[in-house]
Structure formats: C-alpha cells, structure tokens
PDB file of C-alpha atoms in Angstrom:
ATOM      1  CA  HIS O  12     -42.773  55.992  46.485  1.00  0.00           C
ATOM      2  CA  VAL O  13     -46.124  56.401  48.575  1.00  0.00           C
ATOM      3  CA  GLY O  14     -49.258  56.381  46.491  1.00  0.00           C
ATOM      4  CA  LYS O  15     -47.766  55.121  43.286  1.00  0.00           C
ATOM      5  CA  GLU O  16     -48.526  51.748  43.385  1.00  0.00           C
ATOM      6  CA  VAL O  17     -52.133  50.174  43.108  1.00  0.00           C
ATOM      7  CA  LYS O  18     -53.548  48.838  46.339  1.00  0.00           C
ATOM      8  CA  SER O  19     -55.849  46.558  44.998  1.00  0.00           C
ATOM      9  CA  ALA O  20     -57.904  44.578  47.801  1.00  0.00           C
ATOM     10  CA  ALA O  21     -56.127  45.957  50.588  1.00  0.00           C
ATOM     11  CA  LEU O  22     -59.514  46.719  52.522  1.00  0.00           C
ATOM     12  CA  TRP O  23     -60.854  43.497  51.579  1.00  0.00           C
ATOM     13  CA  GLU O  24     -57.946  41.679  53.152  1.00  0.00           C
ATOM     14  CA  HIS O  25     -57.426  44.063  56.308  1.00  0.00           C
ATOM     15  CA  SER O  26     -60.488  45.903  57.300  1.00  0.00           C
ATOM     16  CA  ARG O  27     -63.772  45.055  58.222  1.00  0.00           C
ATOM     17  CA  HIS O  28     -67.093  47.203  57.909  1.00  0.00           C
ATOM     18  CA  PHE O  29     -68.982  48.159  61.030  1.00  0.00           C
ATOM     19  CA  LEU O  30     -72.128  46.098  59.710  1.00  0.00           C
ATOM     20  CA  ASN O  31     -70.157  43.206  58.592  1.00  0.00           C
ATOM     21  CA  LEU O  32     -71.130  43.589  54.987  1.00  0.00           C
ATOM     22  CA  ARG O  33     -68.152  42.682  53.219  1.00  0.00           C
ATOM     23  CA  PRO O  34     -69.736  42.279  49.733  1.00  0.00           C
ATOM     24  CA  ALA O  35     -71.913  45.635  49.866  1.00  0.00           C
ATOM     25  CA  TYR O  36     -68.789  47.342  51.272  1.00  0.00           C
ATOM     26  CA  ALA O  37     -66.368  46.027  48.338  1.00  0.00           C
ATOM     27  CA  PHE O  38     -69.162  46.998  46.007  1.00  0.00           C
ATOM     28  CA  GLY O  39     -69.095  50.575  47.489  1.00  0.00           C
ATOM     29  CA  GLU O  40     -65.358  50.816  47.362  1.00  0.00           C
ATOM     30  CA  TRP O  41     -65.273  50.212  43.800  1.00  0.00           C
ATOM     31  CA  VAL O  42     -68.298  52.722  43.236  1.00  0.00           C
ATOM     32  CA  LEU O  43     -66.504  55.577  45.168  1.00  0.00           C
ATOM     33  CA  ASP O  44     -63.266  54.649  43.120  1.00  0.00           C
ATOM     34  CA  SER O  45     -64.948  55.263  40.266  1.00  0.00           C
ATOM     35  CA  MET O  46     -66.406  58.960  40.966  1.00  0.00           C
ATOM     36  CA  PRO O  47     -65.614  62.281  41.466  1.00  0.00           C
ATOM     37  CA  LEU O  48     -64.851  62.866  45.078  1.00  0.00           C
ATOM     38  CA  PHE O  49     -67.650  65.175  46.074  1.00  0.00           C
ATOM     39  CA  ILE O  50     -70.423  62.480  44.834  1.00  0.00           C
ATOM     40  CA  GLY O  51     -68.445  60.061  46.989  1.00  0.00           C
ATOM     41  CA  TYR O  52     -68.326  62.301  50.176  1.00  0.00           C
ATOM     42  CA  GLY O  53     -72.124  62.963  49.338  1.00  0.00           C
ATOM     43  CA  LEU O  54     -73.058  59.719  49.200  1.00  0.00           C
ATOM     44  CA  THR O  55     -71.020  58.447  52.162  1.00  0.00           C
ATOM     45  CA  TRP O  56     -72.567  61.225  54.241  1.00  0.00           C
ATOM     46  CA  PHE O  57     -76.323  60.218  52.805  1.00  0.00           C
ATOM     47  CA  VAL O  58     -75.729  56.451  53.534  1.00  0.00           C
ATOM     48  CA  THR O  59     -74.093  57.214  56.976  1.00  0.00           C
ATOM     49  CA  GLU O  60     -76.948  59.819  58.147  1.00  0.00           C
ATOM     50  CA  ALA O  61     -79.147  56.715  57.230  1.00  0.00           C
ATOM     51  CA  VAL O  62     -77.161  54.225  58.965  1.00  0.00           C
ATOM     52  CA  TYR O  63     -77.181  56.358  62.092  1.00  0.00           C
ATOM     53  CA  TRP O  64     -80.968  56.425  61.918  1.00  0.00           C
ATOM     54  CA  LEU O  65     -81.756  53.279  61.296  1.00  0.00           C
ATOM     55  CA  SER O  66     -79.070  51.905  63.684  1.00  0.00           C
ATOM     56  CA  PRO O  67     -80.524  52.167  67.274  1.00  0.00           C
ATOM     57  CA  ARG O  68     -78.439  49.355  68.530  1.00  0.00           C
ATOM     58  CA  GLN O  69     -75.225  51.188  67.537  1.00  0.00           C
ATOM     59  CA  ARG O  70     -76.174  54.377  68.250  1.00  0.00           C
ATOM     60  CA  ARG O  71     -77.547  54.129  71.881  1.00  0.00           C
ATOM     61  CA  PRO O  72     -74.500  52.468  73.366  1.00  0.00           C
ATOM     62  CA  LEU O  73     -72.575  55.249  71.716  1.00  0.00           C
ATOM     63  CA  GLN O  74     -74.561  58.065  73.401  1.00  0.00           C
ATOM     64  CA  ALA O  75     -74.689  56.375  76.779  1.00  0.00           C
ATOM     65  CA  ASN O  76     -70.802  56.232  76.651  1.00  0.00           C
ATOM     66  CA  ILE O  77     -70.151  59.558  75.305  1.00  0.00           C
ATOM     67  CA  ARG O  78     -72.629  60.865  77.971  1.00  0.00           C
ATOM     68  CA  GLN O  79     -70.536  59.255  80.693  1.00  0.00           C
ATOM     69  CA  VAL O  80     -67.489  60.646  79.470  1.00  0.00           C
ATOM     70  CA  LEU O  81     -68.897  64.248  79.261  1.00  0.00           C
ATOM     71  CA  ALA O  82     -70.679  63.672  82.946  1.00  0.00           C
ATOM     72  CA  HIS O  83     -66.906  63.185  84.455  1.00  0.00           C
ATOM     73  CA  GLY O  84     -65.293  65.691  82.146  1.00  0.00           C
ATOM     74  CA  ARG O  85     -67.989  68.461  82.151  1.00  0.00           C
ATOM     75  CA  PRO O  86     -69.538  67.853  85.718  1.00  0.00           C
ATOM     76  CA  GLY O  87     -71.296  71.241  85.655  1.00  0.00           C
ATOM     77  CA  LEU O  88     -74.146  70.285  82.582  1.00  0.00           C
ATOM     78  CA  SER O  89     -77.705  69.454  83.578  1.00  0.00           C
ATOM     79  CA  ALA O  90     -78.836  66.014  82.534  1.00  0.00           C
ATOM     80  CA  ALA O  91     -80.657  67.627  79.782  1.00  0.00           C
ATOM     81  CA  GLU O  92     -77.387  69.317  78.168  1.00  0.00           C
ATOM     82  CA  LEU O  93     -75.613  65.856  78.819  1.00  0.00           C
ATOM     83  CA  ASP O  94     -78.078  64.316  76.443  1.00  0.00           C
ATOM     84  CA  ARG O  95     -78.024  66.997  73.808  1.00  0.00           C
ATOM     85  CA  GLU O  96     -74.332  66.939  73.773  1.00  0.00           C
ATOM     86  CA  ALA O  97     -73.930  63.159  73.801  1.00  0.00           C
ATOM     87  CA  ALA O  98     -76.271  62.906  70.895  1.00  0.00           C
ATOM     88  CA  THR O  99     -74.753  65.742  69.217  1.00  0.00           C
ATOM     89  CA  LEU O 100     -71.248  63.997  69.625  1.00  0.00           C
ATOM     90  CA  ALA O 101     -72.321  60.462  68.846  1.00  0.00           C
ATOM     91  CA  HIS O 102     -73.874  61.614  65.407  1.00  0.00           C
ATOM     92  CA  ARG O 103     -70.600  63.427  64.567  1.00  0.00           C
ATOM     93  CA  ALA O 104     -68.724  60.234  65.653  1.00  0.00           C
ATOM     94  CA  PHE O 105     -71.011  58.193  63.095  1.00  0.00           C
ATOM     95  CA  ILE O 106     -70.609  60.991  60.118  1.00  0.00           C
ATOM     96  CA  ASN O 107     -66.741  60.921  60.891  1.00  0.00           C
ATOM     97  CA  ARG O 108     -66.754  56.817  60.688  1.00  0.00           C
ATOM     98  CA  GLY O 109     -68.880  57.141  57.663  1.00  0.00           C
ATOM     99  CA  PHE O 110     -65.847  59.322  55.873  1.00  0.00           C
ATOM    100  CA  TRP O 111     -63.267  57.306  57.644  1.00  0.00           C
ATOM    101  CA  PHE O 112     -64.415  54.535  55.144  1.00  0.00           C
ATOM    102  CA  LEU O 113     -64.592  56.660  52.176  1.00  0.00           C
ATOM    103  CA  ASP O 114     -60.646  57.714  53.304  1.00  0.00           C
ATOM    104  CA  LEU O 115     -59.913  54.124  53.303  1.00  0.00           C
ATOM    105  CA  SER O 116     -61.417  53.313  50.439  1.00  0.00           C
ATOM    106  CA  LEU O 117     -59.621  55.930  48.685  1.00  0.00           C
ATOM    107  CA  MET O 118     -56.336  54.806  50.063  1.00  0.00           C
ATOM    108  CA  ALA O 119     -56.721  51.377  48.880  1.00  0.00           C
ATOM    109  CA  GLY O 120     -58.130  52.207  45.521  1.00  0.00           C
ATOM    110  CA  ARG O 121     -56.371  53.449  42.284  1.00  0.00           C
ATOM    111  CA  ARG O 122     -55.779  57.071  43.010  1.00  0.00           C
ATOM    112  CA  ARG O 123     -52.747  58.845  43.950  1.00  0.00           C
ATOM    113  CA  PHE O 124     -52.396  60.218  47.285  1.00  0.00           C
ATOM    114  CA  GLU O 125     -51.039  63.194  45.836  1.00  0.00           C
ATOM    115  CA  ASP O 126     -54.186  64.009  43.874  1.00  0.00           C
ATOM    116  CA  THR O 127     -56.553  62.826  46.563  1.00  0.00           C
ATOM    117  CA  PHE O 128     -55.320  64.090  50.162  1.00  0.00           C
ATOM    118  CA  ARG O 129     -53.413  67.199  51.208  1.00  0.00           C
ATOM    119  CA  PHE O 130     -51.022  66.682  54.299  1.00  0.00           C
ATOM    120  CA  ASP O 131     -50.555  69.386  56.537  1.00  0.00           C
ATOM    121  CA  MET O 132     -46.884  68.678  57.894  1.00  0.00           C
ATOM    122  CA  GLU O 133     -47.508  70.202  61.494  1.00  0.00           C
ATOM    123  CA  GLY O 134     -45.508  69.065  64.442  1.00  0.00           C
ATOM    124  CA  ASN O 135     -42.334  68.883  66.096  1.00  0.00           C
ATOM    125  CA  TRP O 136     -40.342  67.321  62.760  1.00  0.00           C
ATOM    126  CA  GLY O 137     -37.329  68.414  64.354  1.00  0.00           C
ATOM    127  CA  ALA O 138     -37.312  65.879  67.549  1.00  0.00           C
ATOM    128  CA  LEU O 139     -37.802  62.949  64.917  1.00  0.00           C
ATOM    129  CA  GLU O 140     -35.237  64.284  62.594  1.00  0.00           C
ATOM    130  CA  ARG O 141     -32.879  64.428  65.141  1.00  0.00           C
ATOM    131  CA  ALA O 142     -33.679  60.817  66.691  1.00  0.00           C
ATOM    132  CA  ARG O 143     -33.031  59.697  62.970  1.00  0.00           C
ATOM    133  CA  ALA O 144     -29.799  61.540  62.447  1.00  0.00           C
ATOM    134  CA  ALA O 145     -28.401  60.136  65.588  1.00  0.00           C
ATOM    135  CA  GLY O 146     -29.226  56.694  64.533  1.00  0.00           C
ATOM    136  CA  ARG O 147     -32.056  55.835  66.802  1.00  0.00           C
ATOM    137  CA  GLY O 148     -35.729  55.073  65.875  1.00  0.00           C
ATOM    138  CA  ALA O 149     -38.883  56.655  67.369  1.00  0.00           C
ATOM    139  CA  ILE O 150     -41.955  55.398  68.684  1.00  0.00           C
ATOM    140  CA  LEU O 151     -44.966  57.504  67.351  1.00  0.00           C
ATOM    141  CA  ALA O 152     -48.090  56.636  69.445  1.00  0.00           C
ATOM    142  CA  SER O 153     -51.289  57.669  67.971  1.00  0.00           C
ATOM    143  CA  ALA O 154     -55.091  57.374  69.277  1.00  0.00           C
ATOM    144  CA  HIS O 155     -57.214  55.147  66.931  1.00  0.00           C
ATOM    145  CA  LEU O 156     -59.019  57.944  65.627  1.00  0.00           C
ATOM    146  CA  GLY O 157     -60.225  58.780  62.721  1.00  0.00           C
ATOM    147  CA  SER O 158     -57.737  58.137  59.749  1.00  0.00           C
ATOM    148  CA  TRP O 159     -55.266  57.801  62.161  1.00  0.00           C
ATOM    149  CA  PHE O 160     -52.619  55.482  59.850  1.00  0.00           C
ATOM    150  CA  ALA O 161     -52.402  58.737  57.657  1.00  0.00           C
ATOM    151  CA  GLY O 162     -50.164  60.014  60.034  1.00  0.00           C
ATOM    152  CA  GLY O 163     -47.689  57.276  58.981  1.00  0.00           C
ATOM    153  CA  ILE O 164     -48.378  58.455  55.250  1.00  0.00           C
ATOM    154  CA  ALA O 165     -47.323  61.903  56.256  1.00  0.00           C
ATOM    155  CA  VAL O 166     -44.096  60.817  57.967  1.00  0.00           C
ATOM    156  CA  ALA O 167     -43.006  58.741  54.963  1.00  0.00           C
ATOM    157  CA  ARG O 168     -44.012  61.551  52.598  1.00  0.00           C
ATOM    158  CA  ARG O 169     -40.976  63.504  54.633  1.00  0.00           C
ATOM    159  CA  GLY O 170     -38.643  60.748  53.671  1.00  0.00           C
ATOM    160  CA  ILE O 171     -38.640  58.870  56.995  1.00  0.00           C
ATOM    161  CA  PRO O 172     -38.939  55.105  56.880  1.00  0.00           C
ATOM    162  CA  VAL O 173     -42.195  53.902  58.735  1.00  0.00           C
ATOM    163  CA  ARG O 174     -42.987  50.434  60.348  1.00  0.00           C
ATOM    164  CA  THR O 175     -46.307  49.975  61.792  1.00  0.00           C
ATOM    165  CA  VAL O 176     -47.022  47.899  64.769  1.00  0.00           C
ATOM    166  CA  MET O 177     -50.860  46.518  65.056  1.00  0.00           C
ATOM    167  CA  TYR O 178     -52.990  43.821  66.184  1.00  0.00           C
ATOM    168  CA  ARG O 179     -55.604  42.185  64.549  1.00  0.00           C
ATOM    169  CA  ASN O 180     -59.016  43.714  65.046  1.00  0.00           C
ATOM    170  CA  HIS O 181     -61.798  41.460  66.096  1.00  0.00           C
ATOM    171  CA  ALA O 182     -64.291  44.074  66.870  1.00  0.00           C
ATOM    172  CA  GLY O 183     -66.387  43.076  63.558  1.00  0.00           C
ATOM    173  CA  ASP O 184     -66.811  39.596  64.954  1.00  0.00           C
ATOM    174  CA  PHE O 185     -68.933  40.956  67.910  1.00  0.00           C
ATOM    175  CA  MET O 186     -70.948  44.042  66.084  1.00  0.00           C
TER     176      MET O 186
END
C-alpha cells in the first residue's frame, strides 16, 4: 500500500541537491521530517528566498532563458515588461523548486502520504481504465515540473499498477 512503508534514505540515494550539498540536504530532510508542516514550509520559503538572492549564477541564466521564451511566446511585450515578467517567473520557479525539495523530503520521510498530501483525482480516468480492462498498458508522459512523480502516486492510489522509467540525472554534476 502506498505510503505505509518507511522510505529511509530514499532522497540520499536517488536525488541531488541543486547546490550539491548532500550532508546539508540530509540534515534538512531530517529537520523537516521532525516538525509541523507549516513550520517546514515557512523555513523552506525563507531558505529558498535567501538562496535566490544569494545565487546570481543560477538566477541570471534562468531569467535569461525565461525571457527568451517570453519574447517568442508573447512578442508584444516591451523590453522592460519582458525583464519584469522574466524576473517574476524566475523567482516563482526558485520558490517552487524549494517546495519541490520539501515535498520530496516528505515523500521520502516517515510520514504517511494520506496524512500529508491531498490528491485531486481529475483527468480522463476512463481512458486509462479502458486500456487496463482491455489488457493493454498505457504510457503516461509528464513534464519534469514540480512534483511530477506524485502523478504516479495518484494513479497507484486508484489501484492501477505503476512502473516508472527514468534516466540518471547528471545535472547535479554541472551545477
């Protein structure tokens, strides 16, 4: 059953912190797993906010990439509007990344999923259930955004067996 087993050290083995500070991250995981969620999310926001402002080498390229996307997707924006929108979205991406680390820590920790996360079961479940009833599998593709792996948890909670295919992420080696 999803969420009943203790998933000790899952993060340590399968994840890399974007600053590649594994001992600090492991300590943070332990702290977050030991406190009320509202404190954990508050601390995560504070630390992520500090990292955002103290990490111009990560912030500036992210803003530049977002600016490029906006320039093509919203060509009517002025240069000042592009800069402002790119800065806003880069900041939101950093904060979301921090909350993603917290979510990942909670999923790898001792808490039960049922006590921690709410799953909204939206979407075309009928198509997935018809494929399963016909004895066929289905491929569910997801962008690597936020807590994308929680989709597999939501599907498993519907009683549908899930297998995940992924590759080793080397991004931590370059950051």
